[in-house]
XYZ file of C-alpha atoms in Angstrom:
502
model
C -13.196 -31.734 4.162
C -10.297 -32.838 5.944
C -8.580 -29.778 5.449
C -11.746 -27.650 6.676
C -11.784 -30.079 9.628
C -8.139 -29.433 10.341
C -8.938 -25.713 10.169
C -11.564 -26.019 12.756
C -9.440 -28.196 15.066
C -6.628 -25.612 14.871
C -8.959 -22.597 15.605
C -10.049 -24.369 18.804
C -6.433 -24.718 19.799
C -5.929 -21.193 19.140
C -8.905 -20.097 21.256
C -7.514 -22.582 24.010
C -4.004 -21.193 24.064
C -4.934 -17.229 23.694
C -5.497 -16.918 27.287
C -2.425 -18.399 28.413
C 0.552 -16.089 29.565
C 3.444 -15.428 26.951
C 6.421 -17.491 27.205
C 10.007 -15.629 27.208
C 8.114 -12.579 26.345
C 6.659 -14.094 23.122
C 3.241 -15.175 22.202
C 2.489 -18.890 21.925
C 3.120 -19.920 18.352
C -0.114 -20.247 16.284
C -0.307 -22.192 13.064
C -2.933 -21.852 10.517
C -2.821 -24.172 7.724
C -4.720 -23.189 4.909
C -3.761 -25.292 1.898
C -5.052 -24.288 -1.688
C -7.515 -21.765 -0.252
C -9.145 -20.772 -3.425
C -9.763 -24.328 -4.407
C -10.906 -26.261 -1.283
C -11.620 -23.864 1.377
C -14.597 -21.381 1.027
C -13.583 -17.682 1.341
C -15.879 -17.221 4.282
C -14.106 -19.792 6.288
C -10.770 -18.099 5.267
C -12.114 -14.533 6.390
C -13.554 -16.234 9.539
C -10.181 -17.790 10.818
C -8.377 -14.739 10.081
C -10.516 -12.500 12.035
C -10.508 -15.071 14.717
C -6.892 -14.675 14.919
C -6.888 -11.061 15.173
C -9.535 -11.241 18.078
C -6.927 -13.463 19.965
C -3.933 -11.396 19.155
C -2.583 -13.820 16.699
C 0.262 -11.841 15.485
C 2.168 -11.653 18.519
C 4.028 -8.419 19.206
C 1.791 -6.943 21.882
C 0.751 -3.359 22.483
C 2.649 -0.222 22.028
C 3.484 -0.927 18.480
C 5.849 -3.995 19.425
C 9.458 -4.128 19.583
C 10.544 -5.520 15.931
C 12.348 -3.524 13.420
C 13.485 -0.025 13.058
C 10.040 0.976 11.002
C 9.582 4.499 12.438
C 12.246 6.481 14.314
C 11.770 9.556 16.515
C 8.452 11.660 17.198
C 5.897 11.615 14.137
C 2.604 13.240 13.020
C -0.362 11.619 14.869
C -2.543 9.223 12.859
C -5.480 10.483 11.505
C -8.629 8.521 12.598
C -11.157 7.855 9.821
C -14.330 7.196 11.998
C -18.140 6.954 11.004
C -18.515 10.940 11.083
C -15.566 11.329 8.748
C -16.601 12.214 5.172
C -14.936 9.380 3.344
C -15.726 9.347 -0.264
C -14.424 5.734 -0.782
C -15.828 2.610 1.005
C -12.765 0.320 1.173
C -14.690 -1.643 3.906
C -11.726 -2.063 6.439
C -12.718 -3.726 9.808
C -11.132 -0.982 11.797
C -8.987 2.011 12.107
C -5.940 2.520 14.150
C -5.883 5.936 15.480
C -2.876 5.523 17.891
C -0.043 4.173 15.735
C -0.011 1.009 17.797
C -1.212 -1.323 20.650
C -4.865 -2.134 21.213
C -7.852 -0.106 21.674
C -11.059 0.713 20.281
C -11.131 0.906 16.284
C -13.804 2.676 14.371
C -16.035 1.704 11.853
C -15.338 1.159 8.066
C -15.641 3.931 6.125
C -18.864 2.624 4.603
C -20.785 3.623 7.810
C -20.837 0.232 9.413
C -21.346 0.189 13.313
C -18.065 0.852 15.354
C -16.309 -2.147 16.657
C -13.520 -3.019 19.109
C -10.146 -4.136 17.905
C -7.410 -5.739 20.303
C -5.202 -6.410 17.503
C -1.828 -4.530 17.865
C -1.391 -2.698 14.544
C 1.821 -0.409 15.160
C 4.662 -0.530 12.847
C 6.222 -3.411 14.700
C 2.878 -4.749 14.137
C 1.206 -7.686 16.311
C -1.046 -8.345 13.457
C 0.009 -11.747 12.070
C -0.552 -12.542 8.377
C -1.546 -16.131 7.349
C -1.393 -17.635 3.999
C -0.547 -20.802 2.410
C 1.871 -22.747 4.675
C 1.674 -19.580 6.976
C 2.807 -19.480 10.628
C 2.327 -16.530 13.020
C 5.098 -16.199 15.617
C 6.317 -13.735 18.076
C 9.309 -12.798 16.212
C 12.574 -11.460 17.749
C 13.915 -7.955 18.268
C 14.543 -7.621 14.487
C 10.777 -7.786 13.638
C 11.781 -10.987 11.282
C 10.105 -14.382 12.027
C 11.760 -17.618 11.190
C 11.309 -17.980 7.630
C 11.011 -21.316 6.063
C 9.436 -22.263 2.621
C 6.077 -20.835 3.745
C 5.076 -17.387 4.789
C 5.945 -16.406 8.212
C 4.071 -13.532 10.125
C 5.816 -12.194 13.303
C 6.059 -8.734 14.962
C 6.976 -7.306 11.568
C 6.054 -8.134 7.941
C 7.758 -11.254 7.153
C 4.560 -12.842 5.965
C 2.905 -11.717 2.618
C 3.314 -7.927 1.988
C 3.017 -5.530 -0.930
C 3.774 -1.756 -1.512
C 2.354 0.228 -4.362
C -0.326 2.555 -5.172
C -3.934 2.098 -4.592
C -5.328 1.045 -8.059
C -8.883 0.208 -7.261
C -11.847 0.124 -4.777
C -14.123 -2.915 -4.231
C -12.109 -4.064 -1.352
C -8.731 -2.721 -2.229
C -6.484 -3.259 -5.371
C -2.803 -2.859 -5.125
C -0.404 -3.544 -8.069
C -3.209 -5.685 -9.759
C -3.775 -7.760 -6.607
C -7.395 -7.352 -5.151
C -7.350 -7.694 -1.093
C -10.495 -8.397 0.691
C -10.277 -5.834 3.525
C -12.992 -7.161 5.845
C -10.652 -8.105 8.391
C -8.055 -5.461 7.979
C -7.089 -2.714 10.036
C -6.342 0.770 8.256
C -3.319 2.729 9.545
C -3.733 6.376 8.044
C -1.461 9.272 8.569
C -1.526 12.733 7.022
C -4.904 12.500 5.262
C -8.583 12.200 6.545
C -9.398 9.258 4.009
C -7.601 6.713 1.838
C -7.847 7.632 -1.843
C -6.943 6.061 -5.065
C -3.404 6.670 -6.133
C -2.243 6.963 -2.454
C 0.829 4.792 -1.575
C 0.429 1.970 0.645
C 1.908 -1.187 2.518
C -0.348 -4.234 2.731
C 0.138 -6.957 5.058
C -1.746 -10.291 4.446
C -1.768 -13.403 2.594
C -1.902 -13.778 -1.431
C -3.043 -16.677 -3.410
C -0.452 -18.394 -5.122
C -0.545 -16.428 -8.521
C -0.768 -12.991 -6.740
C -4.122 -12.036 -8.182
C -6.288 -12.141 -4.655
C -5.513 -11.632 -1.203
C -6.741 -11.047 2.397
C -5.402 -7.881 3.989
C -4.769 -7.844 7.661
C -3.320 -4.280 7.712
C -2.858 -1.381 5.487
C -1.019 1.728 6.098
C -0.528 4.903 4.296
C 1.374 8.084 4.704
C 2.161 11.223 2.599
C 5.296 10.984 0.570
C 6.123 14.630 -0.064
C 4.395 17.836 1.186
C 5.569 21.450 0.408
C 5.453 24.201 -1.914
C 6.095 23.802 -5.601
C 9.373 25.685 -6.367
C 9.548 25.208 -10.115
C 7.543 23.374 -12.744
C 7.453 22.242 -16.450
C 3.800 21.730 -17.442
C 4.843 20.380 -20.769
C 6.944 17.778 -19.174
C 4.726 17.049 -16.455
C 7.328 17.672 -13.721
C 7.782 19.922 -10.784
C 10.161 20.592 -7.784
C 9.232 20.382 -4.220
C 12.116 20.379 -1.227
C 14.753 19.626 -4.077
C 12.891 16.606 -5.392
C 11.841 16.474 -8.845
C 8.240 14.982 -9.197
C 7.423 13.365 -12.483
C 3.796 12.980 -13.413
C 1.986 11.149 -16.125
C -1.547 10.211 -17.484
C -1.707 7.658 -14.780
C -1.120 10.238 -11.935
C -4.149 10.779 -9.971
C -4.877 14.582 -9.585
C -7.027 14.583 -6.628
C -8.470 17.960 -6.463
C -6.887 19.534 -9.534
C -8.253 20.119 -12.893
C -5.130 19.165 -14.767
C -1.511 19.535 -14.662
C -1.521 22.984 -15.723
C -2.684 23.668 -11.872
C 0.613 22.645 -10.650
C 2.590 25.926 -10.892
C 5.106 27.691 -8.558
C 3.606 28.740 -5.266
C 1.200 25.963 -5.091
C 1.193 24.078 -1.950
C 0.624 20.413 -2.522
C 0.500 16.747 -0.990
C 2.137 14.092 -3.024
C 2.088 10.368 -2.847
C 4.516 8.802 -5.129
C 7.297 6.099 -5.894
C 11.137 6.519 -5.166
C 12.701 6.404 -8.613
C 16.435 7.491 -9.002
C 17.928 9.506 -6.290
C 16.218 12.960 -6.009
C 13.047 11.770 -8.312
C 9.861 10.609 -7.048
C 7.214 9.352 -9.554
C 3.801 10.604 -8.357
C 0.773 8.404 -7.945
C -1.486 11.192 -6.560
C -1.208 14.757 -5.896
C -3.584 17.062 -4.250
C -3.545 20.708 -3.536
C -3.794 21.769 0.222
C -2.915 24.748 2.211
C 0.637 25.248 3.571
C 1.644 22.371 5.892
C 4.829 21.391 7.901
C 7.242 19.456 5.233
C 7.414 16.066 4.475
C 10.122 14.464 2.056
C 10.721 10.865 0.767
C 13.486 9.689 -1.171
C 16.666 7.730 -1.386
C 19.603 8.673 1.170
C 22.932 9.888 -0.182
C 25.998 11.708 1.098
C 25.851 10.526 4.624
C 27.765 12.423 6.974
C 27.817 13.000 11.025
C 24.491 14.495 11.637
C 23.350 15.158 8.057
C 22.562 13.431 4.624
C 20.995 14.559 1.465
C 17.930 13.742 -0.502
C 17.905 15.108 -4.070
C 19.055 18.751 -3.946
C 18.280 19.357 -0.205
C 20.627 18.530 2.949
C 18.852 16.947 5.848
C 20.294 18.033 9.237
C 19.450 14.994 11.740
C 21.071 16.618 14.830
C 17.720 17.078 16.687
C 16.328 13.716 15.351
C 16.805 10.042 16.389
C 18.190 8.393 13.265
C 18.287 4.322 13.243
C 21.656 2.517 12.123
C 19.399 1.034 9.176
C 19.510 4.819 7.543
C 22.572 4.315 5.319
C 23.276 5.542 1.783
C 20.928 3.946 -0.755
C 18.096 3.388 1.513
C 14.695 5.118 0.927
C 13.362 7.264 3.936
C 10.695 9.585 5.015
C 11.677 12.781 6.703
C 9.327 14.883 8.691
C 10.258 18.331 9.808
C 8.506 21.203 11.786
C 9.737 24.107 9.839
C 10.421 24.882 6.216
C 13.999 24.654 4.869
C 16.446 27.470 5.202
C 19.372 28.093 2.979
C 18.989 24.438 1.362
C 18.941 22.813 4.792
C 15.799 21.000 6.332
C 15.934 20.246 10.044
C 14.474 16.931 10.559
C 12.181 16.100 13.523
C 12.097 12.229 12.476
C 13.427 9.931 9.991
C 11.780 6.984 9.228
C 12.047 4.068 6.785
C 9.923 4.252 3.852
C 7.563 1.395 3.879
C 10.188 -0.933 5.108
C 10.023 -4.718 4.010
C 11.829 -7.538 5.502
C 13.559 -10.013 3.215
C 13.341 -13.282 5.319
C 13.472 -16.329 3.379
C 10.506 -17.500 1.977
C 8.501 -14.141 2.657
C 6.187 -13.404 -0.503
C 6.455 -9.821 -1.825
C 4.351 -7.957 -4.533
C 5.722 -4.312 -5.502
C 4.890 -1.544 -7.740
C 7.888 0.880 -8.407
C 10.591 2.250 -10.808
C 13.566 -0.150 -11.850
C 16.961 1.420 -10.380
C 20.352 -0.021 -10.179
C 19.905 -2.130 -13.221
C 22.467 -4.624 -13.946
C 20.713 -7.300 -15.714
C 17.470 -9.501 -15.663
C 19.282 -11.297 -12.579
C 20.048 -8.103 -10.529
C 18.091 -4.874 -10.401
C 16.000 -3.247 -7.570
C 12.213 -2.040 -7.347
C 11.799 0.368 -4.030
C 15.251 -0.595 -2.878
C 14.609 -4.501 -2.963
C 16.987 -6.519 -4.851
C 15.056 -8.536 -7.586
C 16.006 -11.376 -9.980
C 13.534 -11.816 -12.971
C 15.355 -14.245 -15.072
C 12.876 -16.832 -14.487
C 9.750 -14.754 -14.161
C 6.558 -14.643 -16.166
C 6.556 -11.370 -18.112
C 3.731 -9.272 -19.437
C 3.310 -5.721 -20.879
C 6.632 -6.139 -22.851
C 9.623 -8.396 -23.243
C 12.072 -8.721 -20.454
C 14.930 -7.183 -22.428
C 12.823 -3.841 -22.171
C 13.561 -3.909 -18.410
C 16.259 -0.686 -17.832
C 16.565 1.875 -14.831
C 13.461 4.218 -14.860
C 10.911 1.438 -16.224
C 7.678 1.270 -14.043
C 6.986 -2.441 -13.208
C 4.749 -4.484 -10.840
C 6.849 -7.596 -9.584
C 5.857 -10.506 -7.273
C 7.648 -13.289 -5.835
C 9.341 -15.050 -3.037
C 12.376 -13.949 -1.045
C 15.524 -16.338 -1.176
C 18.924 -15.283 0.369
C 17.927 -11.576 0.377
C 16.685 -11.501 -3.237
C 13.098 -11.142 -4.502
C 12.963 -14.137 -7.231
C 10.198 -12.870 -9.436
C 7.445 -15.178 -10.153
C 5.717 -12.608 -12.287
C 6.482 -9.113 -13.755
C 4.457 -6.663 -15.294
C 6.314 -3.935 -17.719
C 3.877 -0.626 -17.444
C 5.789 2.052 -18.791
C 9.175 3.337 -19.682
C 10.394 7.160 -19.404
C 9.377 9.276 -22.028
C 7.424 6.455 -23.847
C 3.835 8.126 -23.107
C 2.566 4.661 -22.735
C 0.172 3.700 -19.814
C -0.836 0.290 -18.753
C -2.374 1.443 -15.772
C -6.004 0.969 -15.371
C -8.081 2.173 -12.144
C -11.115 0.137 -11.119
C -14.216 0.370 -9.185
C -16.058 -2.813 -8.301
C -19.752 -2.827 -6.588
C -23.191 -1.380 -6.715
C -23.902 1.940 -8.223
C -24.932 4.963 -5.820
C -25.738 8.561 -5.978
C -26.921 8.013 -9.369
C -27.672 11.209 -11.510
C -26.673 10.639 -14.695
C -24.024 8.458 -16.915
C -21.365 11.346 -16.200
C -22.166 11.640 -12.425
C -22.609 8.454 -10.299
C -20.528 6.561 -7.640
C -19.385 3.069 -6.879
C -18.260 2.230 -3.424
C -18.026 6.059 -3.097
C -15.648 6.660 -5.876
C -17.200 9.352 -8.341
C -17.242 7.985 -12.040
C -17.968 9.691 -15.173
C -19.047 6.985 -17.797
C -20.252 9.251 -20.740
C -17.552 8.054 -23.142
C -17.340 4.448 -21.877
C -17.689 1.086 -23.591
C -20.895 -1.030 -22.168
C -20.579 -4.935 -21.605
C -23.553 -7.086 -20.704
C -25.926 -3.800 -20.903
C -26.119 -0.521 -22.044
C -25.991 3.130 -20.647
C -29.690 2.798 -20.014
C -28.968 0.104 -17.496
C -27.076 2.442 -15.148
C -29.055 2.890 -11.957
C -28.641 2.939 -7.981
C -28.085 -0.704 -6.968
C -26.792 -1.989 -10.083
C -23.647 -3.900 -9.944
C -20.878 -3.073 -12.161
C -17.066 -3.273 -12.909
C -15.939 0.282 -13.844
C -12.334 0.504 -15.762
C -10.641 3.679 -16.419
C -7.056 4.981 -17.145
C -7.498 8.678 -15.670
C -8.676 10.371 -12.509
C -9.274 14.019 -12.503
C -10.638 15.966 -9.784
C -11.095 12.806 -8.174
C -13.253 11.450 -10.856
C -12.609 8.356 -12.256
C -12.845 8.693 -16.328
C -14.406 5.390 -17.206
C -13.433 3.688 -20.800
C -15.431 0.466 -19.829
C -18.544 -0.408 -17.820
C -19.150 -4.032 -17.244
C -22.658 -5.068 -15.603
C -22.152 -8.097 -13.328
């Protein structure tokens, strides 16, 4: 009770301070202490408090995308607005959409058809959206986009609060690397696609509970990782080459509008979302066939020289693009260009860091990616982030199974520039054929036609071969609340292995 009273007191303080002028260009420091949020404070109060912070501009930063960090460099493609008139097959329930890439302004309604609302939160890449959490503090940050750090999560004009990067694994809010985020107060920043879909890579800002199973998202951003024409393919191996990058697929890769891997043949233009693995390799989480578009290439920077570097087998000419000093050898980047490569050279329009994450002391991070730079359990990298898993709780396999190329989910707290893993899940190793991925759709059934054709939160489902828990196939009908689990998505249909009636 005392904690709830303290929250109300501090929210009143926030309201009183929100109209004051900034001091030295920084927003007033706002402190939201939510201790043991899952045990003592109702979730509704937590959501209300975060929503109020957003309405007060609680994350600092200001309009125009903020000044923190080197998140995006040079011109970029416009953000795709997802409004009430857009056809969004999945209902993630976001509070609003940032269609400008930063600053304040009108944010359209969530994709579930709700009424449009106005959001004054600054949600650019130097985001003014502060993320709360256990012992969280929102502040204006500094030019680095990194807050003051400490033992709790600190949100500033960047991502020094709780944050995660990975592929979208479920709908019913949004599920990333096994963490289910409430999105009712979140802003979606979406680029290169009309709607967010399962398998797309994302970066999520927002507090998570102590064991990294649930969170409250304040901002979700997503962009295409690779866009171009397939130059070569090996259907049997599940791989193909685009823009000099070798793309690897497996049974957990979402095939958006494709009937199967056999459709991925030379000459086909596709969009790919995926996780940078070793240099020149991308582990695909989602693939869609699409008409030919301007190139996008993501991967690890190598062979840096004045005005150029390489990604895989392609040379990137940066003479016409602004490139931040943070773009160094070994860093993951996303490159955009106006024209297809010529003679093995792609002329970049922009070079941006790939879902950049600050490594402030005390920042909590959860990542889904491929192990690289493996030295031992005390040092390896996931998505370029140094990890020490020597004290982690391990699932999915023994700690000794870690090696380069192994796909993992890892979560922990940053200390001295290294993510000290509290938990790590071994998902699959190269060539193992195994798959521990599971996609989920949680919510009421809609558009029911048959057990092989219905939707949950807009996600198409085929449950004709599923096991049923707490009911039978005859209980499938519109409005019935279910949890759908499946290990494959083909033609954007979730192939259910389990249906649990709530």
